[in-house]
Amino acid sequence: MAGTVLVTGGTGYIGGEVIDQLLAKGYSVNTTVRNAAKSEPRLRARWPEAGERLKVFQADLMSDEGWAEANAGCDAVAHVASPFPLGVPKNKDDLVVPATEGTLRALKFANAAGIDRFVQTSSAAAIAYGHKNKNHFDYTDWTDLSEGVPPYIESKTVAERSARDWVAKNAPGMVFCSINPVAVFGPVFDDDLSTSVEMVKKVMDGSIPMAPNMGIGITDVRDVAEAHVRAIEAPAEKVRGERFPTSEKFMWIEEMAETLRARAPELAAKTPTRRMPDFLVKLLALFMPEMQQIKGELGNVRDVSGKHTEDVLGFTYIPAEQTLEDTARSLAQHGIVKF
Ligand code: NAP
């Protein structure tokens, strides 16, 4: 099915990879950015051959302006744009409101344009939080907001729930599904790094001198994009209403550092070789915002299975060790981590 797909958030890490794969398969792509004057030259430089097959529209998640034009003539939407900051905002609505209103806005304009295939980039954040004493999750699990979770987790959970409710009520014929990645790593395009890749950078460049007792699920940006493309192309009955977590493996930060030392030793001289005691994380959290987030995750296993996605969409994940190596090599090639 080649046609035209609207990819929201074309400046982003995942949005860029989705565009890359769609263009490579012969699709035309409309994409939204917040500031076209700033972002269009960057996108044109990335895909110089795309010409008229790539159209860039200025549209913010918080305003109706530009959305009708961006959707016109499209066959499907990959709604990827959503705020994903490194720090925790003082006001949770800085994330929850644009994530939720933006998703509903994208849905409404897609529906008004007659588009019947909508793939939302949700997150494992909407699956694996708010449950005490539960370590293993899959596509059937939902984050429980009742006892309070960090704003980003809430933003992704509320956005996905609201989207599903909106479709059920207003557009039952629309084929809606979500992609729910764990932490996304893999090759980067330039030095505008996603929050997730910042973590690998910090493990490589010595800014984490000791490894906190924290782990994360790992998925490759190329697999996340492939899941989007396959969800757009699959028969409606296969994907309608589905949730597609993408996750290859859960790893502790210590294991990530070991993997980098084993597979790319020339890039791994500054990776942490010792565990940071929990009390030190808690002490540093008093004045380092990123340690505050780590403090809440000490010792937690949130292992989200991505098997359902492999089974339904029919592909095999890149091994996490390869993803980590490719991330490190890419960060080095772009001069983002210096040695
Ligand atoms: P990213 O590189 O920071 O991309 C975020 C994108 O959202 C950017 O294109 C950004 O545009 C856009 N955006 C943010 N606020 C916006 C607004 N108010 N109006 C319009 N666009 C806005 O992050 P990413 O890693 O690619 O994440 C993309 C999506 O994947 C997000 O929905 C995120 O929640 C989800 N996700 C990411 C991960 C991960 O580990 N990376 C894991 C699970 C889910 P600007 O360039 O204008 O800022």
Coordinates of C-alpha atoms and ligand atoms in Angstrom, one line a residue:
M1 CA 0.0 0.0 0.0
A2 CA 2.0 3.1 -1.0
G3 CA 0.0 6.3 -0.3
T4 CA 0.4 9.3 1.9
V5 CA 1.0 9.1 5.6
L6 CA 0.9 12.0 8.1
V7 CA 3.6 11.6 10.7
T8 CA 3.3 14.1 13.5
G9 CA 6.5 15.3 15.2
G10 CA 8.9 14.8 12.2
T11 CA 11.7 16.5 14.1
G12 CA 11.7 13.8 16.8
Y13 CA 13.8 10.7 17.1
I14 CA 11.0 8.2 16.5
G15 CA 9.1 10.5 14.1
G16 CA 12.3 10.8 12.0
E17 CA 12.8 7.1 11.8
V18 CA 9.2 6.5 10.8
I19 CA 9.5 9.0 8.0
D20 CA 12.7 7.4 6.9
Q21 CA 11.2 4.0 6.6
L22 CA 8.0 5.3 4.9
L23 CA 10.0 7.2 2.3
A24 CA 12.2 4.2 1.7
K25 CA 9.0 2.1 1.0
G26 CA 7.7 4.6 -1.6
Y27 CA 5.2 6.5 0.5
S28 CA 4.6 10.2 0.4
V29 CA 4.8 11.8 3.9
N30 CA 3.2 14.9 5.4
T31 CA 4.8 15.9 8.7
T32 CA 4.0 18.4 11.3
V33 CA 6.6 20.5 13.1
R34 CA 6.2 23.3 15.7
N35 CA 8.4 25.8 13.8
A36 CA 8.6 25.2 10.1
A37 CA 11.1 28.0 9.4
K38 CA 13.6 26.3 11.8
S39 CA 12.8 22.6 11.2
E40 CA 12.1 22.3 7.4
P41 CA 15.7 22.9 6.3
R42 CA 16.9 20.2 8.8
L43 CA 14.3 17.8 7.4
R44 CA 15.1 18.6 3.8
A45 CA 18.8 18.1 4.5
R46 CA 18.0 14.6 5.9
W47 CA 16.0 13.5 2.9
P48 CA 17.4 15.5 0.0
E49 CA 15.9 13.1 -2.5
A50 CA 12.3 13.2 -1.2
G51 CA 11.3 16.4 -3.0
E52 CA 7.6 16.7 -3.3
R53 CA 7.1 13.3 -1.5
L54 CA 7.8 15.1 1.8
K55 CA 5.6 18.0 2.8
V56 CA 6.2 19.9 6.1
F57 CA 3.4 21.7 7.9
Q58 CA 3.5 23.9 10.9
A59 CA 1.1 22.6 13.6
D60 CA 1.3 22.7 17.4
L61 CA -0.4 20.1 19.6
M62 CA -2.1 23.0 21.5
S63 CA -3.6 24.8 18.5
D64 CA -6.0 24.0 15.6
E65 CA -3.9 25.9 13.1
G66 CA -2.3 23.9 10.3
W67 CA -3.9 20.5 11.2
A68 CA -6.6 20.4 8.4
E69 CA -3.9 21.2 5.8
A70 CA -1.5 18.5 7.2
N71 CA -4.2 15.8 7.1
A72 CA -5.6 16.7 3.6
G73 CA -5.1 13.8 1.2
C74 CA -3.6 11.4 3.7
D75 CA -4.5 7.7 4.0
A76 CA -3.1 7.1 7.5
V77 CA -1.7 8.9 10.5
A78 CA 1.2 8.0 12.8
H79 CA 0.7 10.4 15.7
V80 CA 4.2 10.5 17.3
A81 CA 4.5 14.0 18.6
S82 CA 4.2 14.4 22.4
P83 CA 6.4 16.2 24.9
F84 CA 9.2 14.0 26.3
P85 CA 11.5 16.3 28.4
L86 CA 14.6 15.2 30.4
G87 CA 13.5 16.8 33.6
V88 CA 10.3 16.7 35.6
P89 CA 8.1 19.9 35.1
K90 CA 6.8 21.7 38.2
N91 CA 3.3 21.5 36.8
K92 CA 2.2 18.1 35.5
D93 CA -0.2 19.8 33.1
D94 CA 2.7 21.0 31.1
L95 CA 2.9 17.4 29.9
V96 CA -0.5 15.9 30.4
V97 CA -2.4 18.7 28.6
P98 CA -0.4 18.8 25.3
A99 CA -0.1 15.0 25.2
T100 CA -3.9 14.5 25.7
E101 CA -5.3 17.5 23.9
G102 CA -2.8 17.0 21.1
T103 CA -3.8 13.4 20.6
L104 CA -7.5 14.3 20.5
R105 CA -6.8 17.1 18.1
A106 CA -4.8 14.8 15.8
L107 CA -7.7 12.3 16.0
K108 CA -10.4 14.8 15.3
F109 CA -8.7 16.3 12.3
A110 CA -7.8 12.9 10.9
N111 CA -11.4 11.8 11.2
A112 CA -12.7 15.0 9.6
A113 CA -10.4 14.3 6.7
G114 CA -11.8 10.8 6.3
I115 CA -8.7 9.0 7.4
D116 CA -9.5 5.6 8.9
R117 CA -6.1 4.3 10.1
F118 CA -4.6 6.0 13.1
V119 CA -1.5 4.7 14.9
Q120 CA -0.7 6.5 18.2
T121 CA 2.8 6.4 19.7
S122 CA 2.0 5.6 23.3
S123 CA 4.5 4.1 25.6
A124 CA 5.3 1.4 28.1
A125 CA 4.7 4.3 30.5
A126 CA 1.0 3.6 29.9
I127 CA 1.5 -0.1 30.9
A128 CA 3.9 -0.7 33.7
Y129 CA 3.5 1.8 36.5
G130 CA 1.5 2.2 39.6
H131 CA 1.5 -1.5 40.5
K132 CA 3.3 -2.6 43.7
N133 CA 5.0 -6.0 43.6
K134 CA 4.5 -6.6 39.9
N135 CA 7.5 -7.0 37.7
H136 CA 6.3 -8.5 34.5
F137 CA 3.8 -6.8 32.1
D138 CA 2.3 -7.2 28.7
Y139 CA -0.1 -5.5 26.3
T140 CA -3.1 -6.2 28.5
D141 CA -1.7 -4.2 31.5
W142 CA -2.5 -0.6 32.2
T143 CA -0.7 1.9 34.4
D144 CA -2.7 2.6 37.6
L145 CA -2.8 6.3 38.2
S146 CA -4.7 6.0 41.5
E147 CA -1.7 6.5 43.8
G148 CA 0.1 9.1 41.7
V149 CA 2.9 8.6 39.1
P150 CA 5.4 11.0 37.6
P151 CA 3.9 13.5 35.1
Y152 CA 5.3 11.9 31.9
I153 CA 3.9 8.5 32.9
E154 CA 0.5 10.2 33.6
S155 CA 0.7 12.1 30.3
K156 CA 1.1 8.9 28.2
T157 CA -1.5 6.9 30.1
V158 CA -4.2 9.6 30.0
A159 CA -3.4 10.4 26.3
E160 CA -3.8 6.7 25.3
R161 CA -6.9 6.2 27.4
S162 CA -8.5 9.4 26.1
A163 CA -7.7 8.4 22.5
R164 CA -9.3 5.0 22.9
D165 CA -12.4 6.5 24.5
W166 CA -12.7 9.2 21.8
V167 CA -12.5 6.6 19.0
A168 CA -15.1 4.3 20.6
K169 CA -17.5 7.2 21.0
N170 CA -16.9 9.3 17.9
A171 CA -15.2 7.2 15.2
P172 CA -16.0 3.5 15.8
G173 CA -15.1 2.7 12.2
M174 CA -11.6 4.1 12.5
V175 CA -8.8 1.5 12.8
F176 CA -6.9 2.7 15.9
C177 CA -4.0 1.1 17.6
S178 CA -1.1 2.1 19.8
I179 CA 2.6 1.4 19.8
N180 CA 3.9 1.2 23.4
P181 CA 7.8 1.3 23.3
V182 CA 10.0 0.9 26.3
A183 CA 13.2 3.0 26.3
V184 CA 14.2 3.7 22.7
F185 CA 17.8 3.5 21.6
G186 CA 19.7 3.0 18.3
P187 CA 21.5 5.1 15.7
V188 CA 20.9 8.9 16.0
F189 CA 20.6 11.3 13.1
D190 CA 22.2 14.3 14.7
D191 CA 23.0 15.9 18.1
D192 CA 19.3 16.7 18.9
L193 CA 19.0 13.7 21.2
S194 CA 15.8 12.2 22.6
T195 CA 15.7 11.9 26.3
S196 CA 16.1 8.1 26.1
V197 CA 19.4 8.4 24.1
E198 CA 20.7 10.9 26.6
M199 CA 20.9 8.0 29.0
V200 CA 23.3 6.0 26.8
K201 CA 25.3 9.1 26.3
K202 CA 25.6 9.6 30.1
V203 CA 26.7 6.0 30.6
M204 CA 29.4 6.5 27.9
D205 CA 30.7 9.9 28.7
G206 CA 31.6 9.5 32.3
S207 CA 28.7 11.6 33.7
I208 CA 27.5 8.6 35.6
P209 CA 30.7 7.6 37.4
M210 CA 28.9 4.7 39.2
A211 CA 25.9 2.7 38.0
P212 CA 22.7 3.3 40.0
N213 CA 20.8 0.2 40.8
M214 CA 18.3 0.9 38.1
G215 CA 17.1 -1.0 35.0
I216 CA 15.0 -0.3 31.9
G217 CA 13.5 -2.2 29.0
I218 CA 15.3 -1.6 25.7
T219 CA 13.9 -1.4 22.2
D220 CA 15.5 -0.2 19.0
V221 CA 14.3 2.9 17.2
R222 CA 14.3 0.9 13.9
D223 CA 12.0 -1.7 15.4
V224 CA 9.7 1.0 16.8
A225 CA 9.4 2.6 13.4
E226 CA 8.9 -0.8 11.7
A227 CA 6.0 -1.5 14.2
H228 CA 4.4 1.8 13.1
V229 CA 4.8 1.0 9.4
R230 CA 3.5 -2.5 9.8
A231 CA 0.5 -1.3 11.9
I232 CA -0.3 1.1 9.1
E233 CA -0.1 -1.7 6.4
A234 CA -1.6 -4.6 8.3
P235 CA -5.2 -5.8 7.5
A236 CA -7.7 -3.9 9.7
E237 CA -8.8 -6.9 11.6
K238 CA -5.3 -7.6 12.8
V239 CA -4.6 -4.3 14.4
R240 CA -8.0 -2.7 15.3
G241 CA -7.9 -1.6 18.9
E242 CA -4.5 -3.3 19.5
R243 CA -1.7 -2.3 21.8
F244 CA 1.8 -3.1 20.6
P245 CA 4.5 -2.9 23.2
T246 CA 8.0 -3.0 21.6
S247 CA 10.6 -4.3 24.0
E248 CA 13.6 -6.6 23.3
K249 CA 15.0 -7.0 26.9
F250 CA 15.1 -5.5 30.3
M251 CA 18.7 -4.6 31.4
W252 CA 20.2 -3.0 34.5
I253 CA 22.5 0.0 33.9
E254 CA 25.4 -2.1 35.1
E255 CA 24.6 -4.6 32.4
M256 CA 24.4 -1.9 29.8
A257 CA 27.8 -0.7 30.7
E258 CA 29.2 -4.2 30.6
T259 CA 27.7 -4.8 27.2
L260 CA 29.3 -1.6 25.8
R261 CA 32.7 -2.6 27.3
A262 CA 32.4 -6.1 25.6
R263 CA 31.1 -4.9 22.2
A264 CA 32.8 -1.5 21.7
P265 CA 35.7 -1.4 24.2
E266 CA 37.3 1.6 22.4
L267 CA 34.2 3.7 23.2
A268 CA 33.6 2.4 26.7
A269 CA 36.6 3.6 28.8
K270 CA 34.4 5.9 30.8
T271 CA 31.5 3.5 31.5
P272 CA 30.8 2.9 35.2
T273 CA 32.4 -0.3 36.6
R274 CA 31.0 -0.1 40.1
R275 CA 27.4 0.1 41.5
M276 CA 26.4 3.4 43.1
P277 CA 25.1 2.7 46.6
D278 CA 21.4 3.6 47.0
F279 CA 22.1 6.1 49.8
L280 CA 24.3 8.1 47.4
V281 CA 21.6 8.2 44.8
K282 CA 19.2 9.5 47.4
L283 CA 21.7 12.1 48.6
L284 CA 22.4 13.3 45.0
A285 CA 18.7 13.5 44.3
L286 CA 18.6 16.5 46.7
F287 CA 20.2 18.7 44.1
M288 CA 20.3 16.7 40.8
P289 CA 16.9 16.5 39.0
E290 CA 17.8 13.4 37.0
M291 CA 18.8 11.6 40.2
Q292 CA 15.4 12.4 41.6
Q293 CA 13.8 10.3 38.8
I294 CA 16.4 7.5 39.3
K295 CA 15.7 7.5 43.1
G296 CA 12.1 6.4 42.4
E297 CA 13.2 3.6 40.2
L298 CA 15.9 2.0 42.4
G299 CA 15.7 -1.8 42.3
N300 CA 12.5 -1.8 40.3
V301 CA 12.0 -4.4 37.5
R302 CA 9.5 -3.3 34.9
D303 CA 9.8 -6.0 32.3
V304 CA 7.3 -5.4 29.5
S305 CA 6.9 -8.2 27.1
G306 CA 7.1 -7.2 23.4
K307 CA 6.3 -10.7 22.2
H308 CA 2.7 -10.0 21.3
T309 CA 3.9 -7.3 18.8
E310 CA 6.4 -9.7 17.2
D311 CA 3.6 -12.3 16.9
V312 CA 0.9 -10.1 15.4
L313 CA 3.0 -7.8 13.3
G314 CA 5.4 -10.5 12.2
F315 CA 8.9 -9.3 12.8
T316 CA 11.9 -10.1 15.1
Y317 CA 13.5 -7.5 17.3
I318 CA 17.1 -6.4 17.0
P319 CA 18.9 -7.8 20.1
A320 CA 19.4 -5.1 22.8
E321 CA 23.2 -5.7 22.8
Q322 CA 23.3 -4.8 19.1
T323 CA 21.1 -1.7 19.7
L324 CA 23.4 -0.5 22.5
E325 CA 26.5 -1.0 20.3
D326 CA 24.9 0.8 17.4
T327 CA 23.8 3.7 19.7
A328 CA 27.3 4.0 21.0
R329 CA 29.0 3.9 17.6
S330 CA 26.5 6.4 16.2
L331 CA 27.0 8.8 19.1
A332 CA 30.8 8.6 18.6
Q333 CA 30.5 9.0 14.8
H334 CA 28.5 12.2 15.2
G335 CA 31.1 13.5 17.7
I336 CA 28.4 13.7 20.4
V337 CA 30.5 11.6 22.8
K338 CA 34.1 12.6 22.6
F339 CA 37.1 10.5 23.6
Ligands
NAP1 P1 11.6 13.5 20.8 O1 12.8 13.3 19.9 O2 11.8 14.5 21.9 O3 10.4 13.9 19.9 C1 9.3 14.6 20.4 C2 8.5 15.2 19.2 O4 7.3 15.7 19.7 C3 9.3 16.3 18.6 O5 9.1 16.2 17.2 C4 8.6 17.5 19.2 O6 8.7 18.7 18.3 C5 7.2 17.1 19.3 N1 6.4 17.9 20.2 C6 6.6 18.0 21.5 N2 5.7 18.9 22.0 C7 5.0 19.4 21.0 C8 3.9 20.3 20.8 N3 3.4 21.0 21.8 N4 3.4 20.5 19.6 C9 3.9 19.8 18.5 N5 4.9 18.9 18.6 C10 5.4 18.7 19.8 O7 11.1 12.2 21.4 P2 10.9 10.7 20.9 O8 11.8 9.8 21.7 O9 11.1 10.7 19.4 O10 9.4 10.5 21.3 C11 8.4 10.5 20.4 C12 7.2 9.8 20.9 O11 7.5 8.5 21.4 C13 6.6 10.5 22.1 O12 5.2 10.4 22.0 C14 7.1 9.8 23.3 O13 6.3 9.8 24.4 C15 7.1 8.4 22.7 N6 8.0 7.4 23.4 C16 9.4 7.6 23.4 C17 10.2 6.7 24.0 C18 11.7 6.8 24.0 O14 12.3 6.1 24.8 N7 12.3 7.7 23.2 C19 9.6 5.5 24.6 C20 8.3 5.4 24.6 C21 7.4 6.3 24.0 P3 9.8 19.8 18.5 O15 11.0 19.4 17.7 O16 9.2 21.0 18.0 O17 10.1 19.8 20.0

